[in-house]
Tab-separated table of C-alpha atoms in Angstrom:
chain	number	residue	atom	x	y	z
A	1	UNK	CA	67.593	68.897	122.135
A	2	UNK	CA	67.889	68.598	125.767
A	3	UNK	CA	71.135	68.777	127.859
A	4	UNK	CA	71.464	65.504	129.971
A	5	UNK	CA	74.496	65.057	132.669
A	6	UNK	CA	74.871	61.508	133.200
A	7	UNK	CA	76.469	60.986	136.827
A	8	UNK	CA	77.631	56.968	137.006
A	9	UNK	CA	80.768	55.471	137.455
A	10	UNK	CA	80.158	52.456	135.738
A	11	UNK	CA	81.699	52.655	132.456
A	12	UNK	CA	79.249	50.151	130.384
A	13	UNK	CA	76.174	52.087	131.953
A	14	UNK	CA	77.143	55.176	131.244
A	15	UNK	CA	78.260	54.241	127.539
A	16	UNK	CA	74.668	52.835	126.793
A	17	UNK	CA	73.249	55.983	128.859
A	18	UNK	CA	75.346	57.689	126.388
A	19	UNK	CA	74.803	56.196	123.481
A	20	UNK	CA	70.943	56.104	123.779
A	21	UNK	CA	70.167	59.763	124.633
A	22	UNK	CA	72.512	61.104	121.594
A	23	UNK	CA	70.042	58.515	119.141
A	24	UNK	CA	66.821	60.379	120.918
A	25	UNK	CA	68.550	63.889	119.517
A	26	UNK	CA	69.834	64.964	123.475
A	27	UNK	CA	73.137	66.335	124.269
A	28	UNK	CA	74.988	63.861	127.188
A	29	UNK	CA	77.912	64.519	129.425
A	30	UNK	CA	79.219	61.922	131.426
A	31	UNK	CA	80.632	62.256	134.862
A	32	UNK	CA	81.866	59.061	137.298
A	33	UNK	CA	82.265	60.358	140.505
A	34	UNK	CA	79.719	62.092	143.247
A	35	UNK	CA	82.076	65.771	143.553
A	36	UNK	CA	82.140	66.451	139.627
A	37	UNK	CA	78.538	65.606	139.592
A	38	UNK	CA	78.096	68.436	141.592
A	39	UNK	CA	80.312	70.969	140.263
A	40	UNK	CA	78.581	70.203	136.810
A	41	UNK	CA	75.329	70.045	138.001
A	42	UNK	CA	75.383	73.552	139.630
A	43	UNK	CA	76.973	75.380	136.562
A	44	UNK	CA	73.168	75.924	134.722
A	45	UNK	CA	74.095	74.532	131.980
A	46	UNK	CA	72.034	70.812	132.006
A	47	UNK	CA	68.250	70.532	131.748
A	48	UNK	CA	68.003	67.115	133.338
A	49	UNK	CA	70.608	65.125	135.692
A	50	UNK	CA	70.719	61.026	135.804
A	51	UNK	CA	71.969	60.346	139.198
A	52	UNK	CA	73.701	56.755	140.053
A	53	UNK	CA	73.426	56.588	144.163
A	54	UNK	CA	76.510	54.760	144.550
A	55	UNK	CA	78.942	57.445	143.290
A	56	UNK	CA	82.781	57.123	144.240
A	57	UNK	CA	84.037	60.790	146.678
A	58	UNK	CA	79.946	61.609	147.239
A	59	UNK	CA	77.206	59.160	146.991
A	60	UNK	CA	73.961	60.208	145.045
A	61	UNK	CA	71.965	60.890	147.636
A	62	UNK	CA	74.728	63.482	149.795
A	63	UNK	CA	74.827	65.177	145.729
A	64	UNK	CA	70.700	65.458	146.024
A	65	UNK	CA	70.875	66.857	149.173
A	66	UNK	CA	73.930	69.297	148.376
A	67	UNK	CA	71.713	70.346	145.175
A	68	UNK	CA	68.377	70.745	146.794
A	69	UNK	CA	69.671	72.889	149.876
A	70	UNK	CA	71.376	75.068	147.658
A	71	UNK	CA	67.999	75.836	146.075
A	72	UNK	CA	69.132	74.387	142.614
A	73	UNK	CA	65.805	72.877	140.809
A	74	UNK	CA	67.447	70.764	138.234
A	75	UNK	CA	65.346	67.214	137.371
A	76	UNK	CA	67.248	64.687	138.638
A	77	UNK	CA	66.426	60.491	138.288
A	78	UNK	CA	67.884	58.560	140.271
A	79	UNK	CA	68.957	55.229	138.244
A	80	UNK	CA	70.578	52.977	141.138
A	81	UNK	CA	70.390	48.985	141.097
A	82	UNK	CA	69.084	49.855	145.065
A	83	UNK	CA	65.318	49.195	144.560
A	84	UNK	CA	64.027	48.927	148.578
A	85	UNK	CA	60.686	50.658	149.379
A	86	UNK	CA	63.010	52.635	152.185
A	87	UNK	CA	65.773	53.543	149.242
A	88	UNK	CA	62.761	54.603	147.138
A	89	UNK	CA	61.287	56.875	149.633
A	90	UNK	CA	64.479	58.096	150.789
A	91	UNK	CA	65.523	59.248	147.465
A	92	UNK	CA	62.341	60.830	146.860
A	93	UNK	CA	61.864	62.737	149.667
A	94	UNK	CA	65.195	64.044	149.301
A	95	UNK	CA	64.164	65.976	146.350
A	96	UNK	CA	64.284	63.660	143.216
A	97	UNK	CA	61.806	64.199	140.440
A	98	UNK	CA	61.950	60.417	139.623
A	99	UNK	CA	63.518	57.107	140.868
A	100	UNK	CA	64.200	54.330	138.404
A	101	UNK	CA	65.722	51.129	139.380
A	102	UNK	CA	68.071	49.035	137.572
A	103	UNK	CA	68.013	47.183	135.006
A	104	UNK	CA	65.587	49.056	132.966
A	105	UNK	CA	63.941	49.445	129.608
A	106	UNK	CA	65.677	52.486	127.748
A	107	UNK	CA	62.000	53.087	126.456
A	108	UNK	CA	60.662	53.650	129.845
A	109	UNK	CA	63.625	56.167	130.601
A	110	UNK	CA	63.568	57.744	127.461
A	111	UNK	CA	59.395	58.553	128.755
A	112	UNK	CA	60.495	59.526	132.330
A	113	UNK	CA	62.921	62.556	130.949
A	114	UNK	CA	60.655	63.289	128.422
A	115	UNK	CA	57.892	63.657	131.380
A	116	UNK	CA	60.277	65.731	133.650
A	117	UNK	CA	61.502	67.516	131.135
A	118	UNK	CA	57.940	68.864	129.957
A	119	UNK	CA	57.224	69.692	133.406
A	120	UNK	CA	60.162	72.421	133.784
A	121	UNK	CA	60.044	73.604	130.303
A	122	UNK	CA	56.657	75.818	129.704
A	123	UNK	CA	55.997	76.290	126.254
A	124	UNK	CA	58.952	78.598	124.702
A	125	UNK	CA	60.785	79.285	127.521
A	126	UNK	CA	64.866	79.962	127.314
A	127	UNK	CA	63.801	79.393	123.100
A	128	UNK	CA	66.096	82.486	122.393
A	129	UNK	CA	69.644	83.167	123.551
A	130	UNK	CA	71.012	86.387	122.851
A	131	UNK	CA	74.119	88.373	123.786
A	132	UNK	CA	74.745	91.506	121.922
A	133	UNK	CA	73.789	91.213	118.810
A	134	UNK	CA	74.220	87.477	118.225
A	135	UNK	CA	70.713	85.714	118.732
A	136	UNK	CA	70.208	81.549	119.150
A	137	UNK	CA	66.978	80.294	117.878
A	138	UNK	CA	66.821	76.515	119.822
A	139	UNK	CA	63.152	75.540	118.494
A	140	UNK	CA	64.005	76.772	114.668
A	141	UNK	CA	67.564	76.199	115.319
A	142	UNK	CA	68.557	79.420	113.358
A	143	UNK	CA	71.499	81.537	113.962
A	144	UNK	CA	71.842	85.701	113.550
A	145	UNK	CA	74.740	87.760	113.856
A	146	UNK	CA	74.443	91.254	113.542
A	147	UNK	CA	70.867	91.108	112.067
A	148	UNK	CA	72.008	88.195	109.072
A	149	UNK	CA	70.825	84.570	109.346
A	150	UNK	CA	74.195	82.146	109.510
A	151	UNK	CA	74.389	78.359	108.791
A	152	UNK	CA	75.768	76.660	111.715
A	153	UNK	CA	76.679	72.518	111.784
A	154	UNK	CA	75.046	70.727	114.541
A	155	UNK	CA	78.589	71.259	116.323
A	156	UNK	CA	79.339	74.305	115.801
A	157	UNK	CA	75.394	75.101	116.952
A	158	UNK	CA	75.872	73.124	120.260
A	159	UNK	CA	79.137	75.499	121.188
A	160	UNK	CA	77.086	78.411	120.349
A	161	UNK	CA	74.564	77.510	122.379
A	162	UNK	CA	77.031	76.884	125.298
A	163	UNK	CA	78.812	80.145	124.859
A	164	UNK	CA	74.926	81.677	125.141
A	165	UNK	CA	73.861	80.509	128.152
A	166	UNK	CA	77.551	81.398	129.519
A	167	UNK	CA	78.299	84.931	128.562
A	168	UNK	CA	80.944	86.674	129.593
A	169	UNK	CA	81.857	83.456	131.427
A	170	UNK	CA	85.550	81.473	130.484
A	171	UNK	CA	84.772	78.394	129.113
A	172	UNK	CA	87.381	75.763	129.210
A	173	UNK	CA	88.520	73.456	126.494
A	174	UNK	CA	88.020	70.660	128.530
A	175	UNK	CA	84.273	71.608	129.293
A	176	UNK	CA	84.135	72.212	125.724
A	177	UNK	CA	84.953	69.252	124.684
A	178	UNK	CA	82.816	67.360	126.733
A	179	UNK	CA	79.489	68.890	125.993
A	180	UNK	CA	80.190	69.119	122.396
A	181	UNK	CA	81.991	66.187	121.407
A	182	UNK	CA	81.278	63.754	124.653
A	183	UNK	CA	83.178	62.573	127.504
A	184	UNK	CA	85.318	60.129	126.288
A	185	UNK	CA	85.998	61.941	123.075
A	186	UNK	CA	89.561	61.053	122.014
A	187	UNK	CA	89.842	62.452	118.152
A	188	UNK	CA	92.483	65.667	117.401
A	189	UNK	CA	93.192	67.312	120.426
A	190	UNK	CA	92.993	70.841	118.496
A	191	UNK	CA	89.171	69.862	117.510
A	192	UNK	CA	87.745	73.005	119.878
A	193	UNK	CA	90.486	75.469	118.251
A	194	UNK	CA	89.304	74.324	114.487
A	195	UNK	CA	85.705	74.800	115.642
A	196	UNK	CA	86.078	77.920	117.390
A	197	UNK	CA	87.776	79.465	114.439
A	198	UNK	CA	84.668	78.608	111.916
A	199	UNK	CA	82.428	80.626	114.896
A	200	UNK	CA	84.545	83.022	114.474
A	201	UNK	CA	84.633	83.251	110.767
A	202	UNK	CA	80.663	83.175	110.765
A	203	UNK	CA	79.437	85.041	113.696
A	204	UNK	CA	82.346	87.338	114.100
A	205	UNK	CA	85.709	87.134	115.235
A	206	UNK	CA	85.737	89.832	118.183
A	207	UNK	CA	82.652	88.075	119.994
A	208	UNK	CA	85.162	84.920	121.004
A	209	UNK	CA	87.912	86.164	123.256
A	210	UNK	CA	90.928	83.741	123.893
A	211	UNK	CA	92.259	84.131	127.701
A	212	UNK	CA	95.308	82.927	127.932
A	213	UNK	CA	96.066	80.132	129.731
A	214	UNK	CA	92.427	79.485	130.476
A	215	UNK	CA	90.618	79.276	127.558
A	216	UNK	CA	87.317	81.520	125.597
A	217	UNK	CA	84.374	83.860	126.651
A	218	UNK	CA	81.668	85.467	124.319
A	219	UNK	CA	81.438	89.311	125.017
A	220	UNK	CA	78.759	91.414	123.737
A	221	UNK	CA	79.322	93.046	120.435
């Protein structure tokens, strides 16, 4: 399961983006404007990036070229209705892994991420997370706290994982609640709390540290 940050600010695009990639058994977030795409897209925690060019505050292409001088190799595709030879070119030399114009068959994207995605990913790599002595399996999906296997849902498995590759790090509801549950989530409001309480109940509640005010960090236990 592969972490995908949609970047496209329009709505019914995104929603099928969205929709799609969670049916092929990958994790979406959804961003709609070019500055959020690259605050998210520089935090480590995506695999793959889907970049719109025309993005609202910083177009796609200003977002590439903010990424790729600051030496951050994350895939992007570039999925813009802007399908010129010159816009082509232009988008690949300015770093993209892969330029799709719109429309587009789902299949054929679905077969582009799966490409770029096998080309950064060498056999095994990042398979376990660890932080003290809580350990993330993400090929057997298997969970271990303090040397005993735990049960996780698929939920409470994706927060794990986020807490994992952000230790020590505070972790916002908000960013919570969009990797886990989606962007436009709009269920109980307390959903992260009631989740974050079962982690705690089976991997131990000292590892999950509230901060007041901001929100929850793992520390190593």
């Amino acid at each position: 399961m592969s972490r995908i940050l949609i970047a496209e600010d329009e709505e019914r695009i995104s929603r099928f983006l969205e929709k799609g990639l969670r049916a092929a058994a990958h994790t979406p977030s959804v961003v709609a404007d070019g500055i959020t795409a690259l605050d998210y897209a520089t935090t480590g925690e995506f695999d793959l990036m889907l970049l719109d060019v025309g993005l609202p505050r910083l177009d796609g292409f200003t977002v590439l070229s903010l990424l790729r001088k600051s030496r951050i190799n994350l895939p992007v595709i570039i999925l813009t209705a802007r399908n010129s030879v010159s816009d082509t070119v232009a988008g690949l030399d300015g770093g993209a892994d892969d330029y799709l114009a719109k429309p587009f068959r789902f299949e054929e994207l679905l077969a582009r991420i799966k490409v770029r995605l096998r080309e950064t990913a060498p056999e095994n790599q990042g398979r376990l997370l660890r932080c003290g002595s809580l350990e993330l399996d993400l090929l057997t999906r298997l969970a271990r706290a303090g040397g005993s296997e735990v049960e996780l849902s698929a939920r409470e498995f994706v927060m794990t994982e986020m807490f994992l590759r952000n230790p020590g790090q505070v972790l916002t509801r908000d960013q919570l609640l969009s990797h886990v549950w989606g962007y436009d989530y709009n269920g109980a409001s307390n959903v992260v709390d009631v989740y974050l309480h079962y982690l705690r109940q089976k991997l131990g509640g000292n590892r999950f540290v509230t901060v007041r005010g901001a929100g929850y960090r793992l520390v190593e236990i």
